[in-house]
mmCIF file of C-alpha atoms and ligand atoms in Angstrom:
data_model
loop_
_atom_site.group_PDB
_atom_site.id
_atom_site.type_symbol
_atom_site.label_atom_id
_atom_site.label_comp_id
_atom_site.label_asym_id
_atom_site.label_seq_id
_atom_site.Cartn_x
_atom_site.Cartn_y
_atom_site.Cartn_z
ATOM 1 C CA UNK X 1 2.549 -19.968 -9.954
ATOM 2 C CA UNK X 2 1.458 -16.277 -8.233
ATOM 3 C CA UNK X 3 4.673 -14.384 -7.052
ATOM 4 C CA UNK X 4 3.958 -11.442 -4.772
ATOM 5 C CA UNK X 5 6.409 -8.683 -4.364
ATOM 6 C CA UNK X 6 6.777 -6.833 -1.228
ATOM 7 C CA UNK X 7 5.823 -10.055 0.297
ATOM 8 C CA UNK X 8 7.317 -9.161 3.648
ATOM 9 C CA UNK X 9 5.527 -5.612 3.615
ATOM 10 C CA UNK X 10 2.109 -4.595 4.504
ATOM 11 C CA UNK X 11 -0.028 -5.988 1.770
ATOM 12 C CA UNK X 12 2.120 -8.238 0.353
ATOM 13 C CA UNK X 13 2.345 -10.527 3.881
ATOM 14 C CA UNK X 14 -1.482 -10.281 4.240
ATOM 15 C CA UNK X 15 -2.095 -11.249 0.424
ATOM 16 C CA UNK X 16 0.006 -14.169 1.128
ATOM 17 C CA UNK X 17 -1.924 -15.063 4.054
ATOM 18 C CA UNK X 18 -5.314 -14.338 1.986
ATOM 19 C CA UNK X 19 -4.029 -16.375 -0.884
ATOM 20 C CA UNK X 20 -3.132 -19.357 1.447
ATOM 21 C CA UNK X 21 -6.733 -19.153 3.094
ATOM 22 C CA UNK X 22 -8.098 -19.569 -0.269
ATOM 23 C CA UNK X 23 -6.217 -22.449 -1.088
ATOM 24 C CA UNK X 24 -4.578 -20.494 -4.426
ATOM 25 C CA UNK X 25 -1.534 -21.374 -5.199
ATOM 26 C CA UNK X 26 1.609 -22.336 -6.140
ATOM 27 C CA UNK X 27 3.109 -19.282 -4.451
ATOM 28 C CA UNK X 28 6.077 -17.377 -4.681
ATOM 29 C CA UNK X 29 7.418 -14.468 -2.202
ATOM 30 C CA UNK X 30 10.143 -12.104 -3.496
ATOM 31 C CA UNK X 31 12.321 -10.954 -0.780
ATOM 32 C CA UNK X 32 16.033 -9.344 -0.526
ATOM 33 C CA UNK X 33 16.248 -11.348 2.747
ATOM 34 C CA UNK X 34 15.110 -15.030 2.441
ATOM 35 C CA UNK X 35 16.629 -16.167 5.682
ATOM 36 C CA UNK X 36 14.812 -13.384 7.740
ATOM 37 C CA UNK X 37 10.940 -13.298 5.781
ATOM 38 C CA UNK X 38 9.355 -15.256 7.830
ATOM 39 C CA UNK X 39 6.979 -16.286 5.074
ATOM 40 C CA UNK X 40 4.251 -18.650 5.597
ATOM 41 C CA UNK X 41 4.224 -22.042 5.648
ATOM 42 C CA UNK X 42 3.829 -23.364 2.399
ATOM 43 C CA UNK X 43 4.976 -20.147 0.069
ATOM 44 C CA UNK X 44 8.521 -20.683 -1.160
ATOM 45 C CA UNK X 45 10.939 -17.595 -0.706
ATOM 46 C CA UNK X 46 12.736 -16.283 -3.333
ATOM 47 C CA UNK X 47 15.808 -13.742 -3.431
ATOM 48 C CA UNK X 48 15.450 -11.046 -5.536
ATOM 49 C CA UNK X 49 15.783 -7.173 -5.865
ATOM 50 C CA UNK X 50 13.391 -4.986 -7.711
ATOM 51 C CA UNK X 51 15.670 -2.004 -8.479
ATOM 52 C CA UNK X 52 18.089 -5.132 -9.567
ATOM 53 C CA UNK X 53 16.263 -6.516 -12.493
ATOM 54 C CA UNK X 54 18.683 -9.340 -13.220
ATOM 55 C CA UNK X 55 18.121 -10.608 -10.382
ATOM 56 C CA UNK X 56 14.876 -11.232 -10.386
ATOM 57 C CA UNK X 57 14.892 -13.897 -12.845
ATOM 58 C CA UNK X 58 14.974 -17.101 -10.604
ATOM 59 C CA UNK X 59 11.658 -15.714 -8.693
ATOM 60 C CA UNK X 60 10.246 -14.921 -12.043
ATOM 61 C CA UNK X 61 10.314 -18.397 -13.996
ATOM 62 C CA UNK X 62 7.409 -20.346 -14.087
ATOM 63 C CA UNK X 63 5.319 -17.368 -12.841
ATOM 64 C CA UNK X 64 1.780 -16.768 -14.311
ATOM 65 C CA UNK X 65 0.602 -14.291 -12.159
ATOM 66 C CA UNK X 66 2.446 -11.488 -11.208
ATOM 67 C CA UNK X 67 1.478 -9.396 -7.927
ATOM 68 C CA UNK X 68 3.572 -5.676 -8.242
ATOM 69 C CA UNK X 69 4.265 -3.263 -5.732
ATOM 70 C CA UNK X 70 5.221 -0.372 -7.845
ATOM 71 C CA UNK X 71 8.465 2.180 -7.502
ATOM 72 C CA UNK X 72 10.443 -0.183 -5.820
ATOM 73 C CA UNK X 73 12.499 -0.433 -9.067
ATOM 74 C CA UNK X 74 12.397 0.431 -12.559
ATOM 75 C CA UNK X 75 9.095 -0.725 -13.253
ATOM 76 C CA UNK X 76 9.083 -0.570 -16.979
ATOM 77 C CA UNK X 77 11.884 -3.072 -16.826
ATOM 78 C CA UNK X 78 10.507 -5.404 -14.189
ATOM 79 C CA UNK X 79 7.031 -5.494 -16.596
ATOM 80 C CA UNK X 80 9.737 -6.142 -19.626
ATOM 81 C CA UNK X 81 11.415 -8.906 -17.445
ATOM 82 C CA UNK X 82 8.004 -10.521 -16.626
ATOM 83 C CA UNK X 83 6.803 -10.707 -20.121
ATOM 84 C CA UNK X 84 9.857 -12.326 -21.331
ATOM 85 C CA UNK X 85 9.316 -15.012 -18.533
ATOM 86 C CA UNK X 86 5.827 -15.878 -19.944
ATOM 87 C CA UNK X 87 3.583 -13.972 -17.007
ATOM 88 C CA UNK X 88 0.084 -13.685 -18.089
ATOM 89 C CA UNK X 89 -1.293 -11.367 -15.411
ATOM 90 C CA UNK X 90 -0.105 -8.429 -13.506
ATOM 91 C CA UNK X 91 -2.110 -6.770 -10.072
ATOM 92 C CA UNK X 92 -0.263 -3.898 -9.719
ATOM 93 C CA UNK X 93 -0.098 -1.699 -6.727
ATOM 94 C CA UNK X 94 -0.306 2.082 -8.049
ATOM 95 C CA UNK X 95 -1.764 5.129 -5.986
ATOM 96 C CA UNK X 96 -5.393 7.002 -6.416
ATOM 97 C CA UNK X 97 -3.287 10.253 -6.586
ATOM 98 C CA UNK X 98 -3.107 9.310 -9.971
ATOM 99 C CA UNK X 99 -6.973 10.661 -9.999
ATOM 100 C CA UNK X 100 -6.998 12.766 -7.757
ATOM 101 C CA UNK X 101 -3.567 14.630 -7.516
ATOM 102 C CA UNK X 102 -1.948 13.913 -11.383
ATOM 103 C CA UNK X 103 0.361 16.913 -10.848
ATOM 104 C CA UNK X 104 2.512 15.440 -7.929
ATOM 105 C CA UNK X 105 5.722 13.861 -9.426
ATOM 106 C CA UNK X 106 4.706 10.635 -7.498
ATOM 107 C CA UNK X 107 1.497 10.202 -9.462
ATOM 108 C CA UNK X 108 3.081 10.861 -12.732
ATOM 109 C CA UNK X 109 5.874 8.207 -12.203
ATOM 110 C CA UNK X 110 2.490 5.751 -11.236
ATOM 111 C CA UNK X 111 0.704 7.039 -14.488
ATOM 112 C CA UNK X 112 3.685 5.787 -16.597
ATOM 113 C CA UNK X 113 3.735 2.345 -15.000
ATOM 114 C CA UNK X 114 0.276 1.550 -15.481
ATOM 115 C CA UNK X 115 0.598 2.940 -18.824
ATOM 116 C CA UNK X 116 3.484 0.704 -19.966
ATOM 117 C CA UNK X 117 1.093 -2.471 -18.191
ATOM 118 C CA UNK X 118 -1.554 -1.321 -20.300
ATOM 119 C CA UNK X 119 0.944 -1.658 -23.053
ATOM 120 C CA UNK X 120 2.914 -4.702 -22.477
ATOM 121 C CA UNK X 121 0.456 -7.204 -23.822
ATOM 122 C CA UNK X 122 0.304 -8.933 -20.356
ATOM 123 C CA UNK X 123 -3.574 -8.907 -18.801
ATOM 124 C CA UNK X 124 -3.634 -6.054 -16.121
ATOM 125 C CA UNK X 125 -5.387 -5.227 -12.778
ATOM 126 C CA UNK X 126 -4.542 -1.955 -11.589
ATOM 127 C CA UNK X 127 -5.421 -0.886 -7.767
ATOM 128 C CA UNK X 128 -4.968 2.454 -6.759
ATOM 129 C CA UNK X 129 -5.580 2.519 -2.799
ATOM 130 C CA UNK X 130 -5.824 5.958 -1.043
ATOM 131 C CA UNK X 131 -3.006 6.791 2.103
ATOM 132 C CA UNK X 132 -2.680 3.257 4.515
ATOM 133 C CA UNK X 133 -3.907 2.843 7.785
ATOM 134 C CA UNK X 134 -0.120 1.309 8.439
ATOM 135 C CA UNK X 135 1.688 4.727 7.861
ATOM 136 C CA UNK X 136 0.850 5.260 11.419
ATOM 137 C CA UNK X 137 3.403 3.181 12.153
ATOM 138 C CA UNK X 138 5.252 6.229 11.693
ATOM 139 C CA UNK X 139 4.114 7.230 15.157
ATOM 140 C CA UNK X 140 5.503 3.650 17.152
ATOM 141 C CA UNK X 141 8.943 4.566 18.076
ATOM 142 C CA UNK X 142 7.167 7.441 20.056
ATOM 143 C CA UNK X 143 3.818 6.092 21.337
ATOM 144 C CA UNK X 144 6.371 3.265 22.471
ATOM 145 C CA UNK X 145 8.297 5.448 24.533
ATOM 146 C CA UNK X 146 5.328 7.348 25.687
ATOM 147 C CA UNK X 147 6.066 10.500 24.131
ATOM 148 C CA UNK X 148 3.905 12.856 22.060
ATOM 149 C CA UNK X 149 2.821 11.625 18.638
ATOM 150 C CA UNK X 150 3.711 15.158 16.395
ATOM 151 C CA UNK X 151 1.572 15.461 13.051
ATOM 152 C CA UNK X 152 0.848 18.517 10.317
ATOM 153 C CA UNK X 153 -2.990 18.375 9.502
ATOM 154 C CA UNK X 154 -4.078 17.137 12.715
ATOM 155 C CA UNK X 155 -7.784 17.497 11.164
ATOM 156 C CA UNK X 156 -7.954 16.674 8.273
ATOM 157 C CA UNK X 157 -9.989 13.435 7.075
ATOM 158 C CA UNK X 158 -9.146 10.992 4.654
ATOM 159 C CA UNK X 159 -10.576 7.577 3.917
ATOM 160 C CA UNK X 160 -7.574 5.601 5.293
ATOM 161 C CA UNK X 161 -7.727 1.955 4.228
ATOM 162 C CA UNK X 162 -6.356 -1.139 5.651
ATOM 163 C CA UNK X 163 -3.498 -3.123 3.510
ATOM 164 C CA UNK X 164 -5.869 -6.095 4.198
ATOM 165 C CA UNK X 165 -8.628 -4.851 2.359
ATOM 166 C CA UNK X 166 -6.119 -3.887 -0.766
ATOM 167 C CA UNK X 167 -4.943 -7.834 -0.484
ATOM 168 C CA UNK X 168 -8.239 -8.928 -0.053
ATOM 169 C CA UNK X 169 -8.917 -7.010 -3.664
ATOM 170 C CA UNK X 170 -5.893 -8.203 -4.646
ATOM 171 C CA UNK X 171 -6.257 -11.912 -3.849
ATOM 172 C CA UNK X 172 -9.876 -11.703 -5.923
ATOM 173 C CA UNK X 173 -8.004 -10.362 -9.271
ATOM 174 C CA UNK X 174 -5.365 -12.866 -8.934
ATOM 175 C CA UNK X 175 -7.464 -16.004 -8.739
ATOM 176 C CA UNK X 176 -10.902 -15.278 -9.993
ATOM 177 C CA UNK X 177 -12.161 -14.088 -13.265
ATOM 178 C CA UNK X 178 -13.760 -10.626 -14.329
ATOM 179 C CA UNK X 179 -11.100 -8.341 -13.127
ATOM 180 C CA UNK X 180 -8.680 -8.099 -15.970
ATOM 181 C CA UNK X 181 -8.536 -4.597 -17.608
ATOM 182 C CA UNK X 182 -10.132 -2.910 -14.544
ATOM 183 C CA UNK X 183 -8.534 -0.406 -12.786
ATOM 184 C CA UNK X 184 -10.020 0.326 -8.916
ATOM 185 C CA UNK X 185 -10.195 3.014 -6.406
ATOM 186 C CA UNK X 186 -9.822 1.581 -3.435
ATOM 187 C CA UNK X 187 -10.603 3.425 -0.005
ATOM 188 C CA UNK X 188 -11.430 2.342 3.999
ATOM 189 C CA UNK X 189 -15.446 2.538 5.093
ATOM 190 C CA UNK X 190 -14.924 6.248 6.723
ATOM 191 C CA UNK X 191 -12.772 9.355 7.203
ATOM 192 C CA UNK X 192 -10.410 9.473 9.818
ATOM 193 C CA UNK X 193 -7.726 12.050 11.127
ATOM 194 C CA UNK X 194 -4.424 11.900 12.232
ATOM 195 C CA UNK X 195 -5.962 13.295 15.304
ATOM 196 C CA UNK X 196 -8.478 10.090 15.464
ATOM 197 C CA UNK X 197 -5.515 7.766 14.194
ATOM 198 C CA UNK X 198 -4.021 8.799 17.368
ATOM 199 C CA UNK X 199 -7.048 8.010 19.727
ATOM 200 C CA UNK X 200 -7.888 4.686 18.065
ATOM 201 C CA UNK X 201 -4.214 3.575 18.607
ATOM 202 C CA UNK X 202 -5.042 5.158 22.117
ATOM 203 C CA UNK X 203 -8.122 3.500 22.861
ATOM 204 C CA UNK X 204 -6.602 -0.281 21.605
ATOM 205 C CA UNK X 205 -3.714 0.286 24.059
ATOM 206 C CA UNK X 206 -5.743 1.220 27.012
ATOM 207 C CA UNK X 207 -3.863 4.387 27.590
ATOM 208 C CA UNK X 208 -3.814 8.210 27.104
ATOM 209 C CA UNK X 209 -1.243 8.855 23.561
ATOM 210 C CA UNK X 210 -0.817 12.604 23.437
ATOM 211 C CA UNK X 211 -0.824 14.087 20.127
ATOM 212 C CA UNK X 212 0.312 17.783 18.857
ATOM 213 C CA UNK X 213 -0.139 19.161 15.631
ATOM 214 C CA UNK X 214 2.913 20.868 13.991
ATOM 215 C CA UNK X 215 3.117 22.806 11.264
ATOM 216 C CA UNK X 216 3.647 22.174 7.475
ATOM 217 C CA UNK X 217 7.199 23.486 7.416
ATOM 218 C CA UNK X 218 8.107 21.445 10.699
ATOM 219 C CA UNK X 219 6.345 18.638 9.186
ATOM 220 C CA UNK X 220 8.447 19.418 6.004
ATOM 221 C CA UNK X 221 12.140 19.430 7.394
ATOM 222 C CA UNK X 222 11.825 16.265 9.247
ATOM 223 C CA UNK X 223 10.524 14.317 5.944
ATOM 224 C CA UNK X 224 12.575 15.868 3.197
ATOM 225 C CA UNK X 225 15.940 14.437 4.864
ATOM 226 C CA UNK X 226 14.666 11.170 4.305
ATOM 227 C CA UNK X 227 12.445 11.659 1.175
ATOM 228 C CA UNK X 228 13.558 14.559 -0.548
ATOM 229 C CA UNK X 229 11.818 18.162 -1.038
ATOM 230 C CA UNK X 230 9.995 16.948 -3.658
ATOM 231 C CA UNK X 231 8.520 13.721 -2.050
ATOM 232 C CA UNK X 232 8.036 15.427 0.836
ATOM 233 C CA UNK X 233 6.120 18.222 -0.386
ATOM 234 C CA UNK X 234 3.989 15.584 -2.195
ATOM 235 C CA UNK X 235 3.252 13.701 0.865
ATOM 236 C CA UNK X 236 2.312 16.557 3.024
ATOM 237 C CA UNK X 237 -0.284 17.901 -0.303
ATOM 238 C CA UNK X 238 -1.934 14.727 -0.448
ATOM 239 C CA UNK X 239 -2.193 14.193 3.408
ATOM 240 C CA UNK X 240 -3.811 17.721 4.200
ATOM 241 C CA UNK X 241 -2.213 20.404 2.541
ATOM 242 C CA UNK X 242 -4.013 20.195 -1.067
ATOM 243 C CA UNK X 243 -6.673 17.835 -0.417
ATOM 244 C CA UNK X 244 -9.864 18.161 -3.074
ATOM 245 C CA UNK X 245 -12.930 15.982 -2.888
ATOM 246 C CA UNK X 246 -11.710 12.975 -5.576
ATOM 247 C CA UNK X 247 -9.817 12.215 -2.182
ATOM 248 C CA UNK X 248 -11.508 12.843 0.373
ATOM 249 C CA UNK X 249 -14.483 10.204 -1.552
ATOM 250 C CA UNK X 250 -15.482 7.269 0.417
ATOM 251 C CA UNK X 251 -15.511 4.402 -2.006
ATOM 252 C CA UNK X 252 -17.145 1.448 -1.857
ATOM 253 C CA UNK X 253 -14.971 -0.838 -4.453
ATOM 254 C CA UNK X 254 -13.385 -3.084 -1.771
ATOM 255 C CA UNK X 255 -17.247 -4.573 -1.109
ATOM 256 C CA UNK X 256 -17.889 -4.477 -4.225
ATOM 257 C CA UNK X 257 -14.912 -6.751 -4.911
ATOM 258 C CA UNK X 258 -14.656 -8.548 -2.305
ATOM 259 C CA UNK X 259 -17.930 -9.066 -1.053
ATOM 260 C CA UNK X 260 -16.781 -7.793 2.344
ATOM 261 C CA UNK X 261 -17.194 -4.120 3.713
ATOM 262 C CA UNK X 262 -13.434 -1.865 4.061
ATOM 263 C CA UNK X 263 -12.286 -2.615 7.550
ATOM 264 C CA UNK X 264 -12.439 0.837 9.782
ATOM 265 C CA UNK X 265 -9.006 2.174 11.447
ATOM 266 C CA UNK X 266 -10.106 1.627 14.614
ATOM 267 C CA UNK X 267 -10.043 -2.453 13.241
ATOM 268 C CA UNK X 268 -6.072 -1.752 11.587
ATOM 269 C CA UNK X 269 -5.035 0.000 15.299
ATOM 270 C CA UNK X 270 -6.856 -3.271 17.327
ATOM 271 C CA UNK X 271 -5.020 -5.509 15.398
ATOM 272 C CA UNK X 272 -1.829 -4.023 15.424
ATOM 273 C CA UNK X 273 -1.792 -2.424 18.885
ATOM 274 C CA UNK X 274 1.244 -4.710 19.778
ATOM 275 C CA UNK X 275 3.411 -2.574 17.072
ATOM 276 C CA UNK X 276 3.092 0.288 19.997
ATOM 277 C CA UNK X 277 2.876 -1.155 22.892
ATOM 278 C CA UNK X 278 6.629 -0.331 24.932
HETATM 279 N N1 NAP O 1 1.688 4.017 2.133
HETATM 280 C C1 NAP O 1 0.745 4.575 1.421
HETATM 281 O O1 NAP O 1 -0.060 5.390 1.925
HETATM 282 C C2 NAP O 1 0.587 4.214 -0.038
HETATM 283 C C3 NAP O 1 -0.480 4.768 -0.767
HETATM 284 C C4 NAP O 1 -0.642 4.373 -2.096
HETATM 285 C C5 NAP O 1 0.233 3.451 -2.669
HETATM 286 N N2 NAP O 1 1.256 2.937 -1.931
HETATM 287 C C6 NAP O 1 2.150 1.928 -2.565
HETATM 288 O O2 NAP O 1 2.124 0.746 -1.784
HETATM 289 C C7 NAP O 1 3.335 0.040 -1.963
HETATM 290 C C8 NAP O 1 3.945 -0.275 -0.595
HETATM 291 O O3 NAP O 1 3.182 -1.334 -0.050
HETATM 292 P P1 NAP O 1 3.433 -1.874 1.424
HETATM 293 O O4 NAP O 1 3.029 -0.812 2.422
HETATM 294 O O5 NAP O 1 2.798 -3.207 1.487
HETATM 295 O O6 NAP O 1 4.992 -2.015 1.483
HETATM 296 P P2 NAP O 1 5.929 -1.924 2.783
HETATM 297 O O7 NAP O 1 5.211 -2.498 3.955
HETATM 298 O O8 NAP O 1 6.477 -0.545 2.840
HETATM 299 O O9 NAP O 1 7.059 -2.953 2.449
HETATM 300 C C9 NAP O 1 7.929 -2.779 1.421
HETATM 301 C C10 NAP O 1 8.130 -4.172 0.859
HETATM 302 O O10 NAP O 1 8.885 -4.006 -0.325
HETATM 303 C C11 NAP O 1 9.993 -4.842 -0.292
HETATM 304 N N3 NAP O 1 11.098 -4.137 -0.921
HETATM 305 C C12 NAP O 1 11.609 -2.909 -0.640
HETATM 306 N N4 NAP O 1 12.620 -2.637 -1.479
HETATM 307 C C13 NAP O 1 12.725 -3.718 -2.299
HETATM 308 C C14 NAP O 1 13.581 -4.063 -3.378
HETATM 309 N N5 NAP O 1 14.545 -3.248 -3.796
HETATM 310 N N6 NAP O 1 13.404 -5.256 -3.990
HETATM 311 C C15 NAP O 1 12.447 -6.122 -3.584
HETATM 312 N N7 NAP O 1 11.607 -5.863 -2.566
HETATM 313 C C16 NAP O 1 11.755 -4.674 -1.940
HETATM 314 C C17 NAP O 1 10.280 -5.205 1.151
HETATM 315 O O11 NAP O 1 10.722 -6.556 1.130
HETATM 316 P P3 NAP O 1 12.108 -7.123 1.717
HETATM 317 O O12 NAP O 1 12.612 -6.116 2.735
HETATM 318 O O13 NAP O 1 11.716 -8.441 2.334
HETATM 319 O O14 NAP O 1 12.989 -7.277 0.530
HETATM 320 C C18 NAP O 1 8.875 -5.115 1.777
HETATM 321 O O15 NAP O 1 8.217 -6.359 1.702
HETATM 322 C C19 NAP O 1 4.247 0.908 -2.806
HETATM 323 O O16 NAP O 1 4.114 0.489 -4.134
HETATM 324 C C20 NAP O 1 3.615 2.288 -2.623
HETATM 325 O O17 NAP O 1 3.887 3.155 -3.720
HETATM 326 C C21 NAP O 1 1.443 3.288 -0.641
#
């Protein structure tokens, strides 16, 4: 049995897909809202919270292979809780800033989860994808109602990857051999900008999508009511406002994986185009 966390959410829902196509299986979504997941046909829904460890234990019996979506819940517990239930093998969903930007508070808190992995006697396959092509989801309620899509660091290029390609990698170290003990970098084929986000989305709706840049501290005010200062400030470091090369690198893990080349923005905006289309 594979249970994937976050199965409703970006990766999770196209791992399940992936996982499916491949004929793996048992499968196993965790989900806080079983009636509303929408899960495909074939993967059994389970209800469970990840910052409510407890309840996690009916999704976690009989589970060998354990796909994690980290900070959603006290992670050290959750790996505690899996290893008591007899899981084997974890793929677990941390962040390159751990390489790249180990001072942020974010990449710390992802340092000590893959460290107590590492530690818990269960096989491990970390994956530590750069910024998603889906955060420019973001922009939707605006591009929907045809107003201006606002961003800090209009120009500034980063290897955004698509959550497909992270459960494409995913999907491999869950249900082939080779990948335990290997922790990978995982990045799209090319640098894009906000700026280009914009335009791609632009270009797969058929339609002008204006875009200003705003400044840091604008850019700061609106996030920190919903994240905090210190998540905020994180964010806008990683996005623009401390970038260094470790992640600005193209990398070419997801082929290397996979077999299959990272799947450009441009791809991510085609595909979801509907997501901003009013
Ligand atoms: N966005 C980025 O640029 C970025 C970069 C590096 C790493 N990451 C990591 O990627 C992961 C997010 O992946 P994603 O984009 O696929 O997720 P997502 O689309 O944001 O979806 C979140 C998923 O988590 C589930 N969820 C939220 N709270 C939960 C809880 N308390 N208990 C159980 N499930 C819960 C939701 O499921 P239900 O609502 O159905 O319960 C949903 O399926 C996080 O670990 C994040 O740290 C993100």
């Amino acid at each position: 049995m594979i249970l994937v966390t976050g199965a409703t959410g970006n990766i999770g829902s196209a791992l399940l897909k992936e996982l499916r196509a491949h004929g793996a299986g048992p499968l196993r979504g965790l989900t806080r809202d079983v009636a509303g997941a929408g899960l495909p046909e074939g993967v059994e829904a389970v209800a469970g919270s990840l910052a409510d460890v407890a309840s996690l234990k009916p999704a976690l019996t009989g589970v060998r292979s354990l796909f994690l979506v980290s900070r959603l819940g006290p992670d050290e517990e959750i790996l505690e809780a899996a290893r008591e239930a007899g899981v084997e093998h974890v793929v677990l969903v941390s962040s390159i800033t751990v390489q790249t930007h180990s001072h942020l508070g974010p990449a710390a808190e992802n340092l000590a989860v893959e460290q107590a992995l590492k530690s818990s006697g269960m096989d491990w396959t970390i994956l530590r994808p750069t910024q998603f092509a889906s955060n420019s989801l973001m922009w939707a309620a605006s591009i929907r109602a045809h107003e201006t899509v606002h961003a800090p660091y209009a120009d500034a290029a980063l290897p955004t990857i698509h959550p497909a390609d992270i459960a494409a990698v995913a999907r491999v170290a869950l249900t082939e051999p080779g990948h335990h003990g290997r922790t990978y970098a995982l990045t799209g084929p090319d640098p894009v900008t906000a700026r280009q986000q914009t335009e791609a989305i632009a270009a797969a709706l058929g339609r002008e999508v204006p875009f200003t840049e705003i400044s840091r501290q604008e850019a700061h005010s609106a996030m920190a009511t919903v994240f905090g200062e210190e998540a905020a400030d994180a964010v806008l470091d990683v996005s623009g406002g401390d970038l260094n090369d470790a992640i600005r690198a193209v990398r070419d893990t997801v082929e290397q994986v996979t077999g299959s080349p990272a799947r450009p923005f441009r791809q991510w905006a085609a595909e979801n185009a509907a997501a901003f289309r009013s």
